[in-house]
Short mmCIF file of C-alpha atoms in Angstrom, two decimals:
data_model
loop_
_atom_site.label_atom_id
_atom_site.label_comp_id
_atom_site.label_asym_id
_atom_site.label_seq_id
_atom_site.Cartn_x
_atom_site.Cartn_y
_atom_site.Cartn_z
CA UNK K 1 3.44 22.78 20.29
CA UNK K 2 4.41 24.57 17.33
CA UNK K 3 2.51 28.62 17.14
CA UNK K 4 1.14 29.69 13.35
CA UNK K 5 2.23 32.58 12.09
CA UNK K 6 -0.92 34.89 13.77
CA UNK K 7 0.19 33.82 16.92
CA UNK K 8 3.60 35.18 16.26
CA UNK K 9 2.48 38.56 14.75
CA UNK K 10 0.50 39.13 17.98
CA UNK K 11 3.61 38.75 20.47
CA UNK K 12 6.52 40.79 21.18
CA UNK K 13 9.18 40.20 18.77
CA UNK K 14 11.51 37.98 21.06
CA UNK K 15 9.59 35.31 23.41
CA UNK K 16 10.76 33.12 25.56
CA UNK K 17 8.26 30.12 26.59
CA UNK K 18 7.74 26.97 28.54
CA UNK K 19 5.88 24.46 27.21
CA UNK K 20 5.19 20.29 27.44
CA UNK K 21 7.94 20.26 25.23
CA UNK K 22 10.42 22.62 27.51
CA UNK K 23 11.38 25.90 26.31
CA UNK K 24 10.97 27.52 23.33
CA UNK K 25 12.05 31.21 21.80
CA UNK K 26 10.16 32.65 19.96
CA UNK K 27 11.86 35.76 17.45
CA UNK K 28 9.36 37.29 15.35
CA UNK K 29 9.45 39.93 12.99
CA UNK K 30 11.74 42.41 12.68
CA UNK K 31 15.60 43.33 12.68
CA UNK K 32 17.60 40.10 12.73
CA UNK K 33 20.51 42.33 14.81
CA UNK K 34 18.10 43.91 17.50
CA UNK K 35 16.28 40.90 17.89
CA UNK K 36 19.40 38.96 18.55
CA UNK K 37 19.97 41.74 21.32
CA UNK K 38 16.63 41.85 22.75
CA UNK K 39 17.11 37.87 23.42
CA UNK K 40 20.87 38.93 25.18
CA UNK K 41 19.15 41.11 27.03
CA UNK K 42 16.38 39.33 28.27
CA UNK K 43 18.27 36.36 29.19
CA UNK K 44 20.85 38.70 31.02
CA UNK K 45 17.60 39.54 32.86
CA UNK K 46 17.72 36.12 34.34
CA UNK K 47 20.62 34.35 33.57
CA UNK K 48 20.87 31.71 36.31
CA UNK K 49 17.30 30.77 35.54
CA UNK K 50 17.97 29.49 32.45
CA UNK K 51 21.90 28.23 33.10
CA UNK K 52 22.31 24.17 31.96
CA UNK K 53 18.64 23.93 30.35
CA UNK K 54 18.04 23.61 26.63
CA UNK K 55 15.71 25.43 24.09
CA UNK K 56 14.05 25.31 20.98
CA UNK K 57 13.92 28.00 18.75
CA UNK K 58 11.11 28.88 16.75
CA UNK K 59 11.49 31.59 13.88
CA UNK K 60 8.40 31.32 12.05
CA UNK K 61 8.68 32.02 8.77
CA UNK K 62 11.91 34.09 8.81
CA UNK K 63 15.12 32.29 6.38
CA UNK K 64 17.56 31.91 8.99
CA UNK K 65 21.36 30.96 7.29
CA UNK K 66 23.95 29.54 8.80
CA UNK K 67 25.47 31.95 10.22
CA UNK K 68 22.72 33.86 11.71
CA UNK K 69 22.17 30.14 13.22
CA UNK K 70 25.33 30.00 14.59
CA UNK K 71 25.38 33.56 16.14
CA UNK K 72 22.03 32.30 18.02
CA UNK K 73 23.72 29.26 19.39
CA UNK K 74 26.91 31.35 20.22
CA UNK K 75 24.91 33.51 22.69
CA UNK K 76 23.26 30.69 24.29
CA UNK K 77 25.95 28.78 24.76
CA UNK K 78 27.36 32.11 26.92
CA UNK K 79 24.64 31.68 28.82
CA UNK K 80 25.46 27.93 29.20
CA UNK K 81 21.81 26.77 27.29
CA UNK K 82 22.03 24.11 24.47
CA UNK K 83 19.76 24.97 21.27
CA UNK K 84 18.88 21.72 20.19
CA UNK K 85 15.79 22.23 18.02
CA UNK K 86 14.75 24.75 15.46
CA UNK K 87 11.05 25.04 14.46
CA UNK K 88 10.14 26.92 10.88
CA UNK K 89 8.13 27.32 8.38
CA UNK K 90 10.84 28.03 5.99
CA UNK K 91 12.54 24.59 3.94
CA UNK K 92 15.81 26.59 4.34
CA UNK K 93 15.71 27.13 7.40
CA UNK K 94 15.20 23.87 8.18
CA UNK K 95 17.50 22.31 6.13
CA UNK K 96 20.27 24.66 7.63
CA UNK K 97 19.37 23.34 10.92
CA UNK K 98 19.50 20.41 10.31
CA UNK K 99 22.65 20.57 8.80
CA UNK K 100 24.06 21.63 11.91
CA UNK K 101 22.54 18.29 13.56
CA UNK K 102 19.35 20.30 15.42
CA UNK K 103 16.48 19.35 15.41
CA UNK K 104 13.70 20.44 13.08
CA UNK K 105 10.88 19.18 15.09
CA UNK K 106 9.70 18.90 18.67
CA UNK K 107 9.56 15.54 20.56
CA UNK K 108 6.44 13.23 18.21
CA UNK K 109 5.39 16.50 16.48
CA UNK K 110 5.09 14.62 12.82
CA UNK K 111 4.31 11.22 14.73
CA UNK K 112 1.22 13.45 16.65
CA UNK K 113 0.19 15.55 13.75
CA UNK K 114 -0.15 12.15 11.54
CA UNK K 115 -1.66 10.71 14.44
CA UNK K 116 -4.45 13.43 14.38
CA UNK K 117 -5.03 13.12 10.56
CA UNK K 118 -5.69 9.44 11.04
CA UNK K 119 -8.50 9.87 13.96
CA UNK K 120 -10.78 10.68 11.65
CA UNK K 121 -9.15 7.94 8.55
CA UNK K 122 -11.80 5.10 8.16
CA UNK K 123 -8.98 3.24 7.22
CA UNK K 124 -6.93 3.82 10.49
CA UNK K 125 -5.14 0.80 12.00
CA UNK K 126 -3.36 3.29 14.83
CA UNK K 127 -4.01 2.39 18.87
CA UNK K 128 -2.07 4.72 20.70
CA UNK K 129 -0.30 5.33 23.61
CA UNK K 130 1.73 1.11 24.04
CA UNK K 131 4.96 0.89 24.28
CA UNK K 132 5.89 -0.99 20.70
CA UNK K 133 2.99 -2.24 18.48
CA UNK K 134 2.89 -5.98 16.82
CA UNK K 135 1.41 -6.26 13.10
CA UNK K 136 0.68 -9.64 12.22
CA UNK K 137 -0.08 -8.75 8.70
CA UNK K 138 0.60 -7.93 5.36
CA UNK K 139 0.78 -4.08 5.16
CA UNK K 140 -0.09 -2.92 2.14
CA UNK K 141 0.12 -0.47 -0.52
CA UNK K 142 -1.73 2.44 1.11
CA UNK K 143 -2.00 1.42 4.20
CA UNK K 144 -0.14 3.13 7.39
CA UNK K 145 0.59 2.54 10.10
CA UNK K 146 1.55 5.51 12.64
CA UNK K 147 2.34 4.86 16.19
CA UNK K 148 4.73 6.91 18.78
CA UNK K 149 6.27 3.77 20.31
CA UNK K 150 8.34 0.77 18.14
CA UNK K 151 6.25 -0.54 15.52
CA UNK K 152 6.81 -4.55 14.80
CA UNK K 153 5.63 -5.91 11.60
CA UNK K 154 5.58 -10.14 11.01
CA UNK K 155 4.88 -10.24 7.37
CA UNK K 156 5.71 -8.13 4.81
CA UNK K 157 5.08 -4.13 3.61
CA UNK K 158 4.17 -3.88 0.22
CA UNK K 159 5.26 -1.04 -2.37
CA UNK K 160 2.65 2.07 -0.98
CA UNK K 161 2.58 1.00 2.30
CA UNK K 162 4.11 3.51 5.34
CA UNK K 163 4.97 3.03 8.10
CA UNK K 164 5.93 6.21 10.65
CA UNK K 165 6.78 5.61 14.04
CA UNK K 166 8.43 7.29 17.39
CA UNK K 167 11.17 3.84 17.66
CA UNK K 168 12.38 1.24 16.17
CA UNK K 169 10.31 -0.33 13.35
CA UNK K 170 11.58 -4.54 12.59
CA UNK K 171 9.48 -6.26 9.89
CA UNK K 172 10.20 -10.49 10.18
CA UNK K 173 9.37 -9.96 6.45
CA UNK K 174 10.12 -8.29 2.81
CA UNK K 175 10.22 -4.60 3.80
CA UNK K 176 9.35 -2.49 0.39
CA UNK K 177 7.19 0.12 1.70
CA UNK K 178 8.55 3.56 3.32
CA UNK K 179 8.77 3.78 6.77
CA UNK K 180 10.15 6.57 9.10
CA UNK K 181 11.78 5.16 12.48
CA UNK K 182 12.82 7.83 15.43
CA UNK K 183 10.08 10.59 13.44
CA UNK K 184 10.07 12.69 16.88
CA UNK K 185 14.06 13.22 16.16
CA UNK K 186 15.69 9.85 17.59
CA UNK K 187 18.17 9.36 15.36
CA UNK K 188 19.18 6.26 17.27
CA UNK K 189 16.47 4.13 16.37
CA UNK K 190 16.62 1.59 13.69
CA UNK K 191 15.15 0.12 10.57
CA UNK K 192 15.31 -3.78 10.11
CA UNK K 193 14.26 -6.21 8.05
CA UNK K 194 14.90 -9.82 6.83
CA UNK K 195 14.50 -7.54 3.27
CA UNK K 196 15.64 -4.31 3.34
CA UNK K 197 14.42 -2.93 0.20
CA UNK K 198 12.07 0.25 0.96
CA UNK K 199 11.28 2.91 -0.89
CA UNK K 200 12.17 4.62 1.23
CA UNK K 201 13.72 4.70 4.79
CA UNK K 202 13.61 7.81 6.87
CA UNK K 203 15.44 7.94 10.36
CA UNK K 204 14.65 11.17 12.85
CA UNK K 205 15.67 14.28 9.99
CA UNK K 206 18.09 11.92 7.78
CA UNK K 207 16.16 9.83 4.56
CA UNK K 208 18.10 7.38 2.34
CA UNK K 209 15.76 6.18 -1.22
CA UNK K 210 16.16 2.79 -2.70
CA UNK K 211 18.91 2.26 -5.40
CA UNK K 212 16.59 1.50 -7.40
CA UNK K 213 14.11 -1.32 -8.77
CA UNK K 214 16.42 -3.23 -10.98
CA UNK K 215 19.29 -3.42 -8.40
CA UNK K 216 16.58 -4.24 -5.49
CA UNK K 217 15.75 -6.83 -7.63
CA UNK K 218 19.28 -8.03 -8.30
CA UNK K 219 19.87 -7.53 -4.34
CA UNK K 220 16.95 -9.29 -3.56
CA UNK K 221 18.53 -12.31 -4.64
CA UNK K 222 21.15 -12.54 -2.20
CA UNK K 223 19.08 -11.28 0.60
CA UNK K 224 20.61 -11.45 3.88
CA UNK K 225 18.45 -9.40 6.78
CA UNK K 226 20.26 -5.85 7.53
CA UNK K 227 20.07 -3.35 10.10
CA UNK K 228 19.82 0.77 9.14
CA UNK K 229 21.11 2.90 11.13
CA UNK K 230 22.79 6.26 11.44
CA UNK K 231 26.12 6.90 11.41
CA UNK K 232 28.23 9.50 11.39
CA UNK K 233 25.23 11.79 9.34
CA UNK K 234 24.01 9.26 7.06
CA UNK K 235 22.13 6.09 6.73
CA UNK K 236 23.90 2.56 6.66
CA UNK K 237 22.42 -0.55 6.51
CA UNK K 238 24.30 -3.35 7.32
CA UNK K 239 23.98 -7.15 7.63
CA UNK K 240 22.61 -8.38 10.29
CA UNK K 241 25.37 -9.94 12.60
CA UNK K 242 23.68 -11.12 14.99
CA UNK K 243 25.28 -9.94 18.57
CA UNK K 244 27.78 -7.50 17.50
CA UNK K 245 25.45 -4.31 16.25
CA UNK K 246 24.13 -3.90 19.81
CA UNK K 247 26.67 -5.57 22.00
CA UNK K 248 29.85 -4.68 20.20
CA UNK K 249 32.06 -6.88 24.12
CA UNK K 250 29.22 -9.47 23.63
CA UNK K 251 31.99 -12.25 23.30
CA UNK K 252 34.22 -11.15 25.47
CA UNK K 253 31.23 -10.93 28.65
CA UNK K 254 30.77 -14.00 27.15
CA UNK K 255 34.03 -15.19 28.58
CA UNK K 256 34.21 -13.59 31.62
CA UNK K 257 30.71 -15.00 32.99
CA UNK K 258 31.81 -18.11 31.56
CA UNK K 259 35.04 -17.98 33.85
CA UNK K 260 32.80 -17.33 36.99
CA UNK K 261 30.73 -19.51 36.44
CA UNK K 262 33.66 -22.46 36.54
CA UNK K 263 35.42 -20.85 39.03
CA UNK K 264 32.00 -21.03 41.54
CA UNK K 265 31.91 -24.44 40.46
CA UNK K 266 35.57 -26.06 41.33
CA UNK O 1 -30.21 -21.54 -1.04
CA UNK O 2 -30.04 -17.97 -2.88
CA UNK O 3 -27.25 -17.31 -5.82
CA UNK O 4 -23.20 -16.34 -4.90
CA UNK O 5 -22.36 -12.63 -5.46
CA UNK O 6 -19.02 -12.70 -6.93
CA UNK O 7 -17.49 -8.70 -7.87
CA UNK O 8 -14.69 -8.68 -10.13
CA UNK O 9 -12.62 -5.96 -9.50
CA UNK O 10 -9.11 -4.68 -9.66
CA UNK O 11 -8.00 -1.04 -9.28
CA UNK O 12 -6.41 -0.03 -12.30
CA UNK O 13 -8.41 0.44 -15.52
CA UNK O 14 -8.20 -1.55 -18.85
CA UNK O 15 -7.10 -5.12 -16.98
CA UNK O 16 -9.71 -7.04 -18.18
CA UNK O 17 -12.54 -6.62 -15.82
CA UNK O 18 -15.26 -6.50 -18.33
CA UNK O 19 -13.80 -9.41 -20.04
CA UNK O 20 -13.84 -11.36 -17.09
CA UNK O 21 -16.69 -10.45 -16.28
CA UNK O 22 -18.39 -11.24 -19.93
CA UNK O 23 -16.78 -14.78 -20.25
CA UNK O 24 -17.08 -15.90 -16.43
CA UNK O 25 -21.18 -15.10 -16.81
CA UNK O 26 -21.05 -17.16 -19.93
CA UNK O 27 -18.67 -20.17 -18.73
CA UNK O 28 -21.09 -21.09 -15.99
CA UNK O 29 -24.44 -20.32 -17.53
CA UNK O 30 -22.95 -23.04 -20.10
CA UNK O 31 -22.24 -24.98 -17.08
CA UNK O 32 -25.70 -25.16 -16.35
CA UNK O 33 -26.24 -22.31 -14.11
CA UNK O 34 -28.31 -19.07 -14.17
CA UNK O 35 -26.18 -16.39 -13.93
CA UNK O 36 -26.79 -12.57 -14.11
CA UNK O 37 -23.92 -10.63 -14.92
CA UNK O 38 -24.79 -6.31 -13.27
CA UNK O 39 -22.69 -3.93 -14.44
CA UNK O 40 -21.82 -1.27 -12.33
CA UNK O 41 -19.75 0.79 -14.38
CA UNK O 42 -22.45 3.72 -14.13
CA UNK O 43 -21.86 6.26 -16.59
CA UNK O 44 -19.39 4.21 -18.30
CA UNK O 45 -21.30 0.80 -19.50
CA UNK O 46 -20.11 -1.18 -21.86
CA UNK O 47 -20.41 -5.21 -20.06
CA UNK O 48 -23.42 -4.97 -22.37
CA UNK O 49 -20.99 -3.92 -25.81
CA UNK O 50 -18.43 -7.38 -25.07
CA UNK O 51 -22.14 -9.24 -24.00
CA UNK O 52 -22.86 -8.45 -27.53
CA UNK O 53 -26.69 -7.62 -25.58
CA UNK O 54 -26.36 -3.76 -26.31
CA UNK O 55 -29.07 -3.44 -28.87
CA UNK O 56 -30.95 -4.87 -26.16
CA UNK O 57 -31.28 -2.24 -23.65
CA UNK O 58 -34.47 -0.43 -22.77
CA UNK O 59 -34.04 0.22 -18.71
CA UNK O 60 -30.93 -0.20 -16.81
CA UNK O 61 -29.35 -0.32 -13.08
CA UNK O 62 -30.39 3.06 -12.32
CA UNK O 63 -33.72 2.52 -13.38
CA UNK O 64 -34.37 -0.59 -11.48
CA UNK O 65 -33.03 1.71 -8.13
CA UNK O 66 -35.37 4.24 -8.90
CA UNK O 67 -38.16 2.23 -9.06
CA UNK O 68 -38.83 2.97 -12.23
CA UNK O 69 -38.63 -0.47 -13.83
CA UNK O 70 -39.02 -3.32 -12.20
CA UNK O 71 -36.33 -5.90 -12.21
CA UNK O 72 -37.57 -8.40 -14.41
CA UNK O 73 -37.81 -5.50 -17.47
CA UNK O 74 -33.92 -4.61 -17.15
CA UNK O 75 -32.97 -7.94 -16.67
CA UNK O 76 -31.85 -8.91 -20.21
CA UNK O 77 -31.89 -12.57 -21.37
CA UNK O 78 -28.47 -14.00 -23.00
CA UNK O 79 -30.30 -15.70 -26.70
CA UNK O 80 -27.46 -17.49 -27.35
CA UNK O 81 -27.11 -19.02 -24.04
CA UNK O 82 -29.80 -21.00 -21.51
CA UNK O 83 -29.89 -19.19 -18.26
CA UNK O 84 -27.75 -16.07 -19.14
CA UNK O 85 -28.89 -12.48 -18.24
CA UNK O 86 -27.86 -9.33 -17.39
CA UNK O 87 -28.34 -5.44 -16.22
CA UNK O 88 -26.73 -2.90 -17.91
CA UNK O 89 -25.33 0.04 -16.67
CA UNK O 90 -26.66 3.42 -16.79
CA UNK O 91 -24.55 5.39 -19.50
CA UNK O 92 -26.50 9.18 -18.49
CA UNK O 93 -25.95 8.93 -15.39
CA UNK O 94 -22.92 8.50 -12.78
CA UNK O 95 -21.51 6.65 -10.25
CA UNK O 96 -23.91 8.51 -7.43
CA UNK O 97 -26.57 7.63 -8.49
CA UNK O 98 -26.42 4.47 -6.22
CA UNK O 99 -25.47 3.92 -2.74
CA UNK O 100 -23.74 0.48 -1.45
CA UNK O 101 -27.27 -0.42 0.12
CA UNK O 102 -28.80 -0.15 -3.55
CA UNK O 103 -26.89 -2.76 -4.97
CA UNK O 104 -27.18 -5.15 -1.33
CA UNK O 105 -30.61 -4.83 -2.82
CA UNK O 106 -30.40 -5.44 -5.90
CA UNK O 107 -28.85 -8.37 -5.11
CA UNK O 108 -31.03 -9.72 -2.70
CA UNK O 109 -34.15 -9.72 -5.01
CA UNK O 110 -32.34 -11.60 -7.54
CA UNK O 111 -30.62 -14.24 -5.26
CA UNK O 112 -33.57 -16.08 -4.96
CA UNK O 113 -33.90 -16.89 -8.62
CA UNK O 114 -29.74 -17.43 -9.94
CA UNK O 115 -27.01 -19.27 -8.75
CA UNK O 116 -24.32 -16.93 -9.74
CA UNK O 117 -24.35 -13.13 -9.64
CA UNK O 118 -21.22 -11.53 -11.14
CA UNK O 119 -20.74 -7.83 -10.63
CA UNK O 120 -18.61 -6.34 -13.04
CA UNK O 121 -16.75 -2.59 -11.10
CA UNK O 122 -15.45 -0.04 -12.22
CA UNK O 123 -11.65 1.11 -11.85
CA UNK O 124 -10.91 3.12 -9.05
CA UNK O 125 -11.54 2.93 -5.26
CA UNK O 126 -14.56 5.24 -4.77
CA UNK O 127 -17.73 5.23 -4.80
CA UNK O 128 -18.83 3.13 -7.78
CA UNK O 129 -16.39 0.43 -6.08
CA UNK O 130 -17.47 0.45 -2.94
CA UNK O 131 -20.97 0.40 -4.49
CA UNK O 132 -19.61 -3.10 -6.31
CA UNK O 133 -17.88 -4.75 -3.55
CA UNK O 134 -21.00 -3.89 -1.12
CA UNK O 135 -23.62 -7.49 -1.65
CA UNK O 136 -20.48 -9.74 -2.66
CA UNK O 137 -20.19 -13.48 -0.84
CA UNK O 138 -16.91 -12.94 -3.21
CA UNK O 139 -14.49 -10.89 -4.22
CA UNK O 140 -12.54 -11.71 -7.64
CA UNK O 141 -8.94 -9.15 -7.95
CA UNK O 142 -7.89 -8.73 -11.75
CA UNK O 143 -4.45 -8.07 -12.65
CA UNK O 144 -1.94 -7.79 -14.97
CA UNK O 145 1.56 -8.41 -14.82
CA UNK O 146 2.34 -5.17 -14.08
CA UNK O 147 4.25 -3.43 -11.67
CA UNK O 148 1.30 -0.19 -11.35
CA UNK O 149 -1.69 -3.26 -11.94
CA UNK O 150 -0.44 -5.36 -9.06
CA UNK O 151 -0.24 -2.01 -6.84
CA UNK O 152 -3.18 -1.04 -7.40
CA UNK O 153 -4.41 -4.92 -6.71
CA UNK O 154 -2.22 -4.78 -3.82
CA UNK O 155 -4.06 -1.98 -2.44
CA UNK O 156 -7.65 -2.84 -3.16
CA UNK O 157 -7.12 -6.13 -1.95
CA UNK O 158 -6.13 -4.34 1.36
CA UNK O 159 -9.54 -2.01 1.21
CA UNK O 160 -11.27 -5.33 0.82
CA UNK O 161 -9.25 -6.99 3.97
CA UNK O 162 -10.51 -3.16 6.13
CA UNK O 163 -14.48 -4.15 4.64
CA UNK O 164 -14.41 -7.49 6.34
CA UNK O 165 -14.86 -9.01 2.74
CA UNK O 166 -11.38 -11.12 2.31
CA UNK O 167 -9.92 -13.32 1.24
CA UNK O 168 -9.72 -12.15 -2.03
CA UNK O 169 -9.10 -14.36 -5.22
CA UNK O 170 -6.83 -13.33 -7.95
CA UNK O 171 -6.57 -13.84 -11.28
CA UNK O 172 -4.09 -13.21 -13.42
CA UNK O 173 -4.63 -11.85 -16.79
CA UNK O 174 -2.60 -11.36 -20.29
CA UNK O 175 0.12 -13.14 -18.82
CA UNK O 176 2.55 -13.49 -21.79
CA UNK O 177 4.72 -16.77 -21.59
CA UNK O 178 7.54 -16.07 -23.57
CA UNK O 179 8.28 -12.30 -21.83
CA UNK O 180 8.19 -14.18 -19.38
CA UNK O 181 10.71 -16.97 -20.48
CA UNK O 182 12.55 -14.21 -21.57
CA UNK O 183 12.65 -12.08 -17.84
CA UNK O 184 11.10 -9.28 -19.17
CA UNK O 185 7.66 -9.99 -17.77
CA UNK O 186 6.67 -10.61 -14.33
CA UNK O 187 5.67 -14.11 -13.81
CA UNK O 188 3.01 -15.60 -11.26
CA UNK O 189 5.48 -16.27 -8.54
CA UNK O 190 6.05 -12.64 -8.37
CA UNK O 191 2.82 -11.20 -8.50
CA UNK O 192 1.50 -13.77 -5.74
CA UNK O 193 4.69 -12.90 -4.05
CA UNK O 194 3.58 -9.12 -3.78
CA UNK O 195 -0.29 -10.27 -3.21
CA UNK O 196 -0.32 -13.27 -1.34
CA UNK O 197 -4.08 -13.79 -2.17
CA UNK O 198 -5.31 -17.21 -3.22
CA UNK O 199 -4.61 -17.81 -7.19
CA UNK O 200 -7.89 -18.50 -8.89
CA UNK O 201 -6.62 -18.78 -12.22
CA UNK O 202 -3.77 -17.28 -15.37
CA UNK O 203 -5.64 -16.37 -18.61
CA UNK O 204 -3.00 -15.63 -21.67
CA UNK O 205 -2.60 -12.88 -23.56
CA UNK O 206 -4.52 -13.80 -26.40
CA UNK O 207 -5.81 -12.19 -29.93
CA UNK O 208 -9.21 -13.49 -29.91
CA UNK O 209 -10.25 -11.78 -27.03
CA UNK O 210 -9.98 -8.39 -29.17
CA UNK O 211 -11.99 -10.15 -31.73
CA UNK O 212 -14.78 -11.40 -29.91
CA UNK O 213 -15.34 -8.21 -27.85
CA UNK O 214 -15.85 -6.12 -31.07
CA UNK O 215 -17.93 -9.05 -32.66
CA UNK O 216 -19.89 -9.48 -28.91
CA UNK O 217 -19.24 -13.13 -28.80
CA UNK O 218 -17.62 -13.62 -25.02
CA UNK O 219 -14.22 -16.28 -26.80
CA UNK O 220 -15.80 -18.77 -24.24
CA UNK O 221 -19.14 -19.71 -26.68
CA UNK O 222 -16.04 -20.80 -29.28
CA UNK O 223 -14.30 -23.69 -27.56
CA UNK O 224 -11.38 -23.37 -28.88
CA UNK O 225 -8.83 -20.22 -28.03
CA UNK O 226 -6.59 -20.05 -25.03
CA UNK O 227 -7.89 -17.32 -23.13
CA UNK O 228 -11.32 -19.19 -23.32
CA UNK O 229 -9.96 -22.55 -21.98
CA UNK O 230 -8.24 -20.68 -19.31
CA UNK O 231 -12.18 -18.77 -18.26
CA UNK O 232 -13.41 -21.90 -18.77
CA UNK O 233 -10.76 -23.33 -15.73
CA UNK O 234 -11.88 -20.16 -13.71
CA UNK O 235 -15.42 -21.17 -14.01
CA UNK O 236 -15.14 -24.52 -12.86
CA UNK O 237 -13.33 -23.46 -10.10
CA UNK O 238 -16.02 -20.99 -8.75
CA UNK O 239 -17.82 -23.88 -8.79
CA UNK O 240 -15.51 -26.03 -6.30
CA UNK O 241 -14.15 -28.72 -9.10
CA UNK O 242 -10.50 -29.33 -9.13
CA UNK O 243 -9.01 -28.31 -11.74
CA UNK O 244 -5.26 -27.90 -12.85
CA UNK O 245 -3.36 -24.95 -14.19
CA UNK O 246 -3.52 -24.32 -18.54
CA UNK O 247 0.23 -25.21 -19.39
CA UNK O 248 0.84 -22.16 -20.81
CA UNK O 249 4.44 -22.86 -22.35
CA UNK O 250 4.40 -22.82 -25.72
CA UNK O 251 4.85 -26.23 -27.45
CA UNK O 252 8.30 -27.35 -27.07
CA UNK O 253 10.67 -27.98 -30.74
CA UNK O 254 10.64 -31.39 -31.55
CA UNK O 255 14.42 -31.24 -32.57
CA UNK O 256 16.11 -34.52 -31.39
CA UNK O 257 18.16 -32.05 -28.64
CA UNK O 258 15.47 -30.79 -26.74
CA UNK O 259 13.90 -34.34 -26.69
CA UNK O 260 16.73 -35.66 -25.43
CA UNK O 261 16.55 -33.21 -23.32
CA UNK O 262 13.28 -33.91 -22.04
CA UNK O 263 14.71 -37.22 -21.04
CA UNK O 264 17.29 -36.26 -19.38
CA UNK O 265 14.67 -33.97 -17.25
CA UNK O 266 12.31 -36.93 -17.27
CA UNK O 267 15.04 -39.48 -15.52
#
């Protein structure tokens, strides 16, 4: 998990640790260039150990610029290590990392944090552990669902309600609350709903806002089920076109299978 | 057979909880039921003002709970309507002066003597609200056709469901048919669309309410205002009568054109 600042301060300036979330490189306080040198030396000592692996970088409160982050990325790739996440208390650093396509949290960190918060909440509606969670009810304002897997709601998600899912979010009803799919950083996650009109829609680190009340009302008039996903670095919503969205070759496949079946008959 | 406890709540303030409590209590009493209205808005009491019983208060709900007086001493009898009583809230204390269990105890004491106990809930979703819904057999949510009020009502419906007190039913207050007609106000369908609970009644916006509130005479007592009629209908529905929703549309102008239009529509 993410170390707190005090822990970082007590550690040497550069440390590499194996955790349940994989390897994490901690960069502490100090001059940037000397940190880089120290890191390079450390990696140099056991070059084969890290080869082919992927690491997360924890820089604590430090503000990193895009060139600095690139420098680290280049250094790591020299040792054939790929950088996949940057952890930081600094929003600027998080933003820079997100712009470079890196994660800004470890797997499930947001979900787990929320799960932990919900443990003592009397309105807790969470059951953890399952692959998917099915809810057959209206999610009302102020209610929040937090689940590490997929979340399926049969019913409306009203304005002011919130769903955070590690996986996909499917709403068989009107989605008008806030949702965060792929909260563990999975940008392959999708959100789909019969009426997709959320106040706020997030997939992994990407955010989309509703176009506004006026528009959404007109929108609900001519409603079709929609699916939202991340495409070229932004969230797009498309009308649900049955098979094509998930299985582009379904027509060709169907014909091939039909031909096969026919050939067994004759 | 004891009384039915009905709590009237809303989440948002100023949507008409107290007005509804006063009028439904009066309407039920006028139908011959023994009714007591309890003001659970400790610290901001005003049910007594709306019911015109302000000058009769000696003891209040907190006195009863703390054992400073007997229940009978705190019950104020309305002299205009047979069978109508009220218990005022304390003005000098706050919501923390009573606990949910106290409300349950008070209601249990009153149950054998009455047919209906109506509780006027404070706004909000904190302790005062929890006190008010604790003894409820039935909960009426009141809302106005505004996005903010509906949002709060939705929150409250969720809390009530979580408490296992549902399903709540809905009173839509201060509807202005002409504004709905112009498309400037949420209509009944829009509100029900979000809340998805049973509709107990619709009360139109009515200036008579302000007049009656200031005079301390519930509108249902002067059987001519539209809002008063709407509250009477809601009271009847609470008694299980099947009363159709009021036609809130203004009388159509009687020009020959609209008459023809009416004929065509009927055909």
